[in-house]
């Protein structure tokens, strides 16, 4: 909202202003302050005149037409009248003795009402100069009043009464109020039935607290509306619309109520518009807007949607606050007075005037300001101050013209500041209806003629370059015109659309339309033109080719007022038509297979009071009533915004955008849409559009992307065709529009294509008709193809005729003629001429024909002839089948060696069996692979069980097995019978047979793993009855009855003891039942029979139950027993297997187990090293074993003896002495081998304390140097991993491991060991040097060792 001007006068300072807009026109505003004058200003803020008064102005009003301003002043009994049309003031003596306080003109007539401070009234008729004084109308000052449309006058007075008088001053009604009245209005209350009484309701604000409504016909029946106290006092109110009242309250509230009797008392809308106070409200019916002012701001609401605040204006300089609001009748200007005596006038509505040339716009931005902008080219806007309020604006590439009536002002657009220069103003011979500009010329339309003249030029040149159109009066009055860079177009009331070349001012083309042409809209180049005729229909015309009939625009709305062509360089064929509500987007499809056509792409809603000025790439620039421009994105171009947004649209929306892109010929954008989220249907639609618009290369790309190989190959085949009709014909054919394709082919330079198309479509009638015109030599071939089609649909008579027509009798076409002869043969047979047909088929070289004719004859029940043809055609299966139907067995026998069909062999076999020829029948059954019948014949008739058994075993025939089983049963061979009963899945019969004849073990072996749980249970129960505990337990275990199985296993005699215990352990492992487990443990521990079983069974039980910790404890016990018994290898193997099992289960290995395994392994290493002659390593291991000699009680003396000998050999004399001294103990002395006793005694008597010092090596964890054979680090207190080859602790840099058991070994030592040994010393698995790899990073193994105890 633009501030047009501010009025301020020293004389007004600090006082409230009284002001009134001129009614109707709004060209003047009269303002009065505290001084004794009324100043009159025009609508641009220029002072027009001043009325000097004897006292301060106390009231003024304009008459209904805005011609006369009536003013009353203090200290005067005169009424001052200022005539706006002649700018003269006149004076009338009111004849009243007392001071006048109120003045008001009638709404409908020349009546002026004047009230006084003592309640007297004067009605003055300005037309007749008659005065009607009415004394004593009220007893006190008349303060307010209102005229109705029926010329009734309502007056309010300080005597707390409201009177209603007629135009003669006679009182019609009078009513008393509860307080002082203010603001009286006549209106119509909203009722269900429309009253014809006119304005019958009076509203009055009483004491600023109550809004009272009453009917002039029933003033006693009042409606008094009171409001919430927080709203404050009623400041002002206005009626609007269909009986609604807008009320402003002093505390800033803005309330709307309805006077409908059912809604009365309800607030329809309420807003706290101003924080502290509200001073005034105003309504503009023309704009359908309401305004309120308060504090220091103005707020403007839309009456249609009160929540929408269209403008907020803040007047920060007005510190004292605002006062009164007033709108002009046309709603263009809004005035607000302030408490400090200034008047602000704002522009709230502008005439929508504007134009464009290319992408340059010129539009009205204020009453006297035209703005020129080019947003597309990014030019800065230029504001031109014009001299008059224009009624039209025209813009060209370098000029702007504005004007009113018959005068136009021209401005040149320049680069220097301020961007424009006034050139001149021109008066024309009539009132200008419209004007157009191009770079050099202006064309003005006035009074049915167009004057074309140069804009800038000398006078003579201007006269020379000026012409008045039409040059021929017979063309009629010009109704519209348009100017492009090279052409002037105009349309006349007689229907002529004329194109004039501006350069030589000559007509170049003229098109005659049946009715008058109202508007013309050429595109930018002037090559195409849209015009609207007198019937409000739209047409597209190409002025360069007026011989072609112009194209009517589809779905053209009769309300359309204008057309804009798209200025985007690539969218030359797109234009929009618009009316007040909608924009219709059209696209010209110039090159399609259907010829040129215009399509309606879609519609876009247009906001109220917006005028489209420019279309550029789907963006419509519109001029608004506020003097700005707004951008409207056409809904038909929504796909352009798609790249910026995320592709989350629904499939429906996506398909809609694709359809729009195709209708606008935006194929590359459509391709991008399909690439982004195109369905198969979308790709097909895009491909179809490319074909319609003859975009062959793009169509190839589309069909390639969508995977339509056939279409790609077809399109590549027509890519180079230059004949447009031929190319269009091919494309129409691809689209399935065959009639169009034929028309296009026939009009091309290759009409034979039409014939080829009809042939390919199997449309033979059309093809034959075309062949008669275009290629008679093709008739035989088409006839033959037509005959094939007729034969297919069963029209044999016509098929025979066409086959006969198809014969060429030309050796070049022998295959064709043979096909025709075959057709003739088939048709003859079909039509009953069997002899001719058969003889032709036999003579014909084709086997297939013989088969076809044979099939036809067979269907006709002509079996002998059919069989003969089959046989001639070497279709032996068919021939044999037909001979069987004839019961011609002799022929069947002849053909049998050639027959492959089992069905025929089977039929033959049955026939032979019926004849008693069983051997031939068996062979035929074998050929037919009917094994059951063959077995039956072999057993029942040929007594050949060997072959029958072989066939059953080979074919696994169930029925065959049953027959063999019955055969053996008859021979009392029960084992074989059971075997074949099981094979035939007759398990119950087999079981009963086994039970009856004591063959259950045989049955159990045969039934194997494929038996069901019931089978196993039956067997188990049988063995249970027979007291065969082991077998009973075994089968109870298989059927899942673990408790019974265990019971039987534990009952087994000692002979079966080992196997039974093993089976019992397996059963408990599967059952995972605590009771069964405890039962077995009691048995193993000897609780039940007092005989403890071997501990290995307990170990196996724990392993089966996956109770690895208990198994580990048991393993340690077993190992200890084995150790005590001297079975060191067994003890080692038990511990090793348990160790690996615990590792696999990721269970912590007990320290005792790890230590025992290490000591046992050290003992086993002694033998290996001594055997290899490495006495030092052997001695070191013996020292470790001897230090734990208590774990080897069975061999204490031999081990200590070996330790003494090996230590002595290795130079470890001190260690040898220590062990020798131990041997001298009384309990060991006598057990020493006599061979070594003296030597050992000598060692003790003459001790040698020298000792080879043990080498050190770093701890793999912390690097601390410690003896090689020490397995506990003194520094980091870690148990060190030991080498399985030497028994030493591991070294980081010399790490390897056995690939089988994953135990570590020193790489260098392990390699040396494997040179003589072939197995791993720990797990005894076969190993070679190649299998061992050095491990550079052993950190993972060390971490694992850290976790171990």
mmCIF file with all atom_site columns, C-alpha atoms in Angstrom, residues 82-192:
data_model
loop_
_atom_site.group_PDB
_atom_site.id
_atom_site.type_symbol
_atom_site.label_atom_id
_atom_site.label_alt_id
_atom_site.label_comp_id
_atom_site.label_asym_id
_atom_site.label_entity_id
_atom_site.label_seq_id
_atom_site.pdbx_PDB_ins_code
_atom_site.Cartn_x
_atom_site.Cartn_y
_atom_site.Cartn_z
_atom_site.occupancy
_atom_site.B_iso_or_equiv
_atom_site.pdbx_formal_charge
_atom_site.auth_seq_id
_atom_site.auth_comp_id
_atom_site.auth_asym_id
_atom_site.auth_atom_id
_atom_site.pdbx_PDB_model_num
ATOM 1   C CA . UNK A 1 82  ? -18.679 25.093  -3.493  1.00 0.00 ? 82  UNK A CA 1
ATOM 2   C CA . UNK A 1 83  ? -19.382 23.903  -7.050  1.00 0.00 ? 83  UNK A CA 1
ATOM 3   C CA . UNK A 1 84  ? -16.563 21.549  -8.158  1.00 0.00 ? 84  UNK A CA 1
ATOM 4   C CA . UNK A 1 85  ? -17.382 21.770  -11.856 1.00 0.00 ? 85  UNK A CA 1
ATOM 5   C CA . UNK A 1 86  ? -16.868 25.601  -12.035 1.00 0.00 ? 86  UNK A CA 1
ATOM 6   C CA . UNK A 1 87  ? -14.740 26.098  -8.883  1.00 0.00 ? 87  UNK A CA 1
ATOM 7   C CA . UNK A 1 88  ? -17.158 28.739  -7.461  1.00 0.00 ? 88  UNK A CA 1
ATOM 8   C CA . UNK A 1 89  ? -18.467 29.296  -3.947  1.00 0.00 ? 89  UNK A CA 1
ATOM 9   C CA . UNK A 1 90  ? -21.988 30.493  -3.161  1.00 0.00 ? 90  UNK A CA 1
ATOM 10  C CA . UNK A 1 91  ? -23.720 31.317  0.141   1.00 0.00 ? 91  UNK A CA 1
ATOM 11  C CA . UNK A 1 92  ? -27.284 30.598  1.377   1.00 0.00 ? 92  UNK A CA 1
ATOM 12  C CA . UNK A 1 93  ? -28.824 32.131  4.424   1.00 0.00 ? 93  UNK A CA 1
ATOM 13  C CA . UNK A 1 94  ? -30.340 29.368  6.519   1.00 0.00 ? 94  UNK A CA 1
ATOM 14  C CA . UNK A 1 95  ? -32.607 31.719  8.380   1.00 0.00 ? 95  UNK A CA 1
ATOM 15  C CA . UNK A 1 96  ? -31.713 29.889  11.615  1.00 0.00 ? 96  UNK A CA 1
ATOM 16  C CA . UNK A 1 97  ? -31.040 32.044  14.653  1.00 0.00 ? 97  UNK A CA 1
ATOM 17  C CA . UNK A 1 98  ? -29.071 29.424  16.582  1.00 0.00 ? 98  UNK A CA 1
ATOM 18  C CA . UNK A 1 99  ? -25.718 27.824  15.788  1.00 0.00 ? 99  UNK A CA 1
ATOM 19  C CA . UNK A 1 100 ? -25.748 25.051  13.155  1.00 0.00 ? 100 UNK A CA 1
ATOM 20  C CA . UNK A 1 101 ? -24.265 21.735  14.295  1.00 0.00 ? 101 UNK A CA 1
ATOM 21  C CA . UNK A 1 102 ? -25.062 19.145  11.620  1.00 0.00 ? 102 UNK A CA 1
ATOM 22  C CA . UNK A 1 103 ? -25.215 18.976  7.780   1.00 0.00 ? 103 UNK A CA 1
ATOM 23  C CA . UNK A 1 104 ? -26.026 16.090  5.429   1.00 0.00 ? 104 UNK A CA 1
ATOM 24  C CA . UNK A 1 105 ? -26.963 15.653  1.749   1.00 0.00 ? 105 UNK A CA 1
ATOM 25  C CA . UNK A 1 106 ? -29.616 13.139  0.690   1.00 0.00 ? 106 UNK A CA 1
ATOM 26  C CA . UNK A 1 107 ? -28.409 9.894   -0.928  1.00 0.00 ? 107 UNK A CA 1
ATOM 27  C CA . UNK A 1 108 ? -30.847 10.167  -3.809  1.00 0.00 ? 108 UNK A CA 1
ATOM 28  C CA . UNK A 1 109 ? -31.969 13.758  -4.361  1.00 0.00 ? 109 UNK A CA 1
ATOM 29  C CA . UNK A 1 110 ? -30.795 17.408  -4.131  1.00 0.00 ? 110 UNK A CA 1
ATOM 30  C CA . UNK A 1 111 ? -31.947 17.723  -0.490  1.00 0.00 ? 111 UNK A CA 1
ATOM 31  C CA . UNK A 1 112 ? -29.672 19.139  2.201   1.00 0.00 ? 112 UNK A CA 1
ATOM 32  C CA . UNK A 1 113 ? -30.499 18.684  5.911   1.00 0.00 ? 113 UNK A CA 1
ATOM 33  C CA . UNK A 1 114 ? -29.051 21.114  8.454   1.00 0.00 ? 114 UNK A CA 1
ATOM 34  C CA . UNK A 1 115 ? -29.470 20.732  12.243  1.00 0.00 ? 115 UNK A CA 1
ATOM 35  C CA . UNK A 1 116 ? -28.779 23.234  15.009  1.00 0.00 ? 116 UNK A CA 1
ATOM 36  C CA . UNK A 1 117 ? -27.564 23.170  18.604  1.00 0.00 ? 117 UNK A CA 1
ATOM 37  C CA . UNK A 1 118 ? -31.120 23.832  19.852  1.00 0.00 ? 118 UNK A CA 1
ATOM 38  C CA . UNK A 1 119 ? -32.662 20.931  17.949  1.00 0.00 ? 119 UNK A CA 1
ATOM 39  C CA . UNK A 1 120 ? -34.111 22.849  14.996  1.00 0.00 ? 120 UNK A CA 1
ATOM 40  C CA . UNK A 1 121 ? -33.966 21.445  11.433  1.00 0.00 ? 121 UNK A CA 1
ATOM 41  C CA . UNK A 1 122 ? -33.745 23.006  7.948   1.00 0.00 ? 122 UNK A CA 1
ATOM 42  C CA . UNK A 1 123 ? -34.322 21.007  4.752   1.00 0.00 ? 123 UNK A CA 1
ATOM 43  C CA . UNK A 1 124 ? -33.029 22.820  1.674   1.00 0.00 ? 124 UNK A CA 1
ATOM 44  C CA . UNK A 1 125 ? -33.849 21.715  -1.867  1.00 0.00 ? 125 UNK A CA 1
ATOM 45  C CA . UNK A 1 126 ? -30.863 22.830  -3.927  1.00 0.00 ? 126 UNK A CA 1
ATOM 46  C CA . UNK A 1 127 ? -32.715 22.306  -7.207  1.00 0.00 ? 127 UNK A CA 1
ATOM 47  C CA . UNK A 1 128 ? -35.740 24.482  -6.322  1.00 0.00 ? 128 UNK A CA 1
ATOM 48  C CA . UNK A 1 129 ? -33.993 26.629  -3.653  1.00 0.00 ? 129 UNK A CA 1
ATOM 49  C CA . UNK A 1 130 ? -36.913 25.808  -1.328  1.00 0.00 ? 130 UNK A CA 1
ATOM 50  C CA . UNK A 1 131 ? -36.185 25.901  2.401   1.00 0.00 ? 131 UNK A CA 1
ATOM 51  C CA . UNK A 1 132 ? -38.304 24.021  4.939   1.00 0.00 ? 132 UNK A CA 1
ATOM 52  C CA . UNK A 1 133 ? -37.512 25.106  8.501   1.00 0.00 ? 133 UNK A CA 1
ATOM 53  C CA . UNK A 1 134 ? -38.717 22.686  11.215  1.00 0.00 ? 134 UNK A CA 1
ATOM 54  C CA . UNK A 1 135 ? -38.503 24.186  14.669  1.00 0.00 ? 135 UNK A CA 1
ATOM 55  C CA . UNK A 1 136 ? -38.364 22.044  17.768  1.00 0.00 ? 136 UNK A CA 1
ATOM 56  C CA . UNK A 1 137 ? -37.559 18.813  16.002  1.00 0.00 ? 137 UNK A CA 1
ATOM 57  C CA . UNK A 1 138 ? -35.471 18.100  19.105  1.00 0.00 ? 138 UNK A CA 1
ATOM 58  C CA . UNK A 1 139 ? -35.001 19.954  22.349  1.00 0.00 ? 139 UNK A CA 1
ATOM 59  C CA . UNK A 1 140 ? -31.213 19.776  22.352  1.00 0.00 ? 140 UNK A CA 1
ATOM 60  C CA . UNK A 1 141 ? -28.301 19.757  19.902  1.00 0.00 ? 141 UNK A CA 1
ATOM 61  C CA . UNK A 1 142 ? -28.696 17.567  16.807  1.00 0.00 ? 142 UNK A CA 1
ATOM 62  C CA . UNK A 1 143 ? -25.464 15.549  16.707  1.00 0.00 ? 143 UNK A CA 1
ATOM 63  C CA . UNK A 1 144 ? -25.900 12.868  14.072  1.00 0.00 ? 144 UNK A CA 1
ATOM 64  C CA . UNK A 1 145 ? -28.188 11.695  11.307  1.00 0.00 ? 145 UNK A CA 1
ATOM 65  C CA . UNK A 1 146 ? -28.666 9.702   8.137   1.00 0.00 ? 146 UNK A CA 1
ATOM 66  C CA . UNK A 1 147 ? -30.777 9.769   4.975   1.00 0.00 ? 147 UNK A CA 1
ATOM 67  C CA . UNK A 1 148 ? -32.380 6.579   3.672   1.00 0.00 ? 148 UNK A CA 1
ATOM 68  C CA . UNK A 1 149 ? -32.764 5.642   0.019   1.00 0.00 ? 149 UNK A CA 1
ATOM 69  C CA . UNK A 1 150 ? -36.489 6.443   0.434   1.00 0.00 ? 150 UNK A CA 1
ATOM 70  C CA . UNK A 1 151 ? -35.514 10.008  1.518   1.00 0.00 ? 151 UNK A CA 1
ATOM 71  C CA . UNK A 1 152 ? -36.362 9.464   5.166   1.00 0.00 ? 152 UNK A CA 1
ATOM 72  C CA . UNK A 1 153 ? -34.167 11.418  7.568   1.00 0.00 ? 153 UNK A CA 1
ATOM 73  C CA . UNK A 1 154 ? -33.134 9.948   10.934  1.00 0.00 ? 154 UNK A CA 1
ATOM 74  C CA . UNK A 1 155 ? -31.668 12.413  13.436  1.00 0.00 ? 155 UNK A CA 1
ATOM 75  C CA . UNK A 1 156 ? -30.048 11.873  16.835  1.00 0.00 ? 156 UNK A CA 1
ATOM 76  C CA . UNK A 1 157 ? -29.886 14.524  19.515  1.00 0.00 ? 157 UNK A CA 1
ATOM 77  C CA . UNK A 1 158 ? -28.391 15.166  22.925  1.00 0.00 ? 158 UNK A CA 1
ATOM 78  C CA . UNK A 1 159 ? -31.962 14.999  24.281  1.00 0.00 ? 159 UNK A CA 1
ATOM 79  C CA . UNK A 1 160 ? -31.556 11.158  24.062  1.00 0.00 ? 160 UNK A CA 1
ATOM 80  C CA . UNK A 1 161 ? -34.119 10.771  21.261  1.00 0.00 ? 161 UNK A CA 1
ATOM 81  C CA . UNK A 1 162 ? -34.021 9.637   17.645  1.00 0.00 ? 162 UNK A CA 1
ATOM 82  C CA . UNK A 1 163 ? -36.530 11.143  15.206  1.00 0.00 ? 163 UNK A CA 1
ATOM 83  C CA . UNK A 1 164 ? -37.426 9.914   11.742  1.00 0.00 ? 164 UNK A CA 1
ATOM 84  C CA . UNK A 1 165 ? -38.808 12.532  9.327   1.00 0.00 ? 165 UNK A CA 1
ATOM 85  C CA . UNK A 1 166 ? -39.884 12.542  5.725   1.00 0.00 ? 166 UNK A CA 1
ATOM 86  C CA . UNK A 1 167 ? -38.340 14.828  3.068   1.00 0.00 ? 167 UNK A CA 1
ATOM 87  C CA . UNK A 1 168 ? -40.851 17.553  4.026   1.00 0.00 ? 168 UNK A CA 1
ATOM 88  C CA . UNK A 1 169 ? -39.571 17.557  7.619   1.00 0.00 ? 169 UNK A CA 1
ATOM 89  C CA . UNK A 1 170 ? -42.664 15.883  9.078   1.00 0.00 ? 170 UNK A CA 1
ATOM 90  C CA . UNK A 1 171 ? -41.891 13.512  11.953  1.00 0.00 ? 171 UNK A CA 1
ATOM 91  C CA . UNK A 1 172 ? -42.811 9.946   11.060  1.00 0.00 ? 172 UNK A CA 1
ATOM 92  C CA . UNK A 1 173 ? -41.462 8.235   14.201  1.00 0.00 ? 173 UNK A CA 1
ATOM 93  C CA . UNK A 1 174 ? -39.726 9.316   17.371  1.00 0.00 ? 174 UNK A CA 1
ATOM 94  C CA . UNK A 1 175 ? -38.163 7.083   19.992  1.00 0.00 ? 175 UNK A CA 1
ATOM 95  C CA . UNK A 1 176 ? -36.463 7.743   23.300  1.00 0.00 ? 176 UNK A CA 1
ATOM 96  C CA . UNK A 1 177 ? -33.064 6.208   24.132  1.00 0.00 ? 177 UNK A CA 1
ATOM 97  C CA . UNK A 1 178 ? -31.249 5.348   27.358  1.00 0.00 ? 178 UNK A CA 1
ATOM 98  C CA . UNK A 1 179 ? -28.280 7.515   26.472  1.00 0.00 ? 179 UNK A CA 1
ATOM 99  C CA . UNK A 1 180 ? -26.837 9.870   23.904  1.00 0.00 ? 180 UNK A CA 1
ATOM 100 C CA . UNK A 1 181 ? -27.066 8.650   20.308  1.00 0.00 ? 181 UNK A CA 1
ATOM 101 C CA . UNK A 1 182 ? -24.130 8.569   17.910  1.00 0.00 ? 182 UNK A CA 1
ATOM 102 C CA . UNK A 1 183 ? -23.684 7.266   14.346  1.00 0.00 ? 183 UNK A CA 1
ATOM 103 C CA . UNK A 1 184 ? -27.131 6.553   12.923  1.00 0.00 ? 184 UNK A CA 1
ATOM 104 C CA . UNK A 1 185 ? -27.484 4.395   9.779   1.00 0.00 ? 185 UNK A CA 1
ATOM 105 C CA . UNK A 1 186 ? -30.365 3.112   7.700   1.00 0.00 ? 186 UNK A CA 1
ATOM 106 C CA . UNK A 1 187 ? -29.943 -0.451  6.459   1.00 0.00 ? 187 UNK A CA 1
ATOM 107 C CA . UNK A 1 188 ? -31.726 -3.725  5.801   1.00 0.00 ? 188 UNK A CA 1
ATOM 108 C CA . UNK A 1 189 ? -31.679 -6.415  8.450   1.00 0.00 ? 189 UNK A CA 1
ATOM 109 C CA . UNK A 1 190 ? -30.840 -9.863  7.203   1.00 0.00 ? 190 UNK A CA 1
ATOM 110 C CA . UNK A 1 191 ? -34.049 -11.933 7.106   1.00 0.00 ? 191 UNK A CA 1
ATOM 111 C CA . UNK A 1 192 ? -35.157 -15.206 5.564   1.00 0.00 ? 192 UNK A CA 1
#
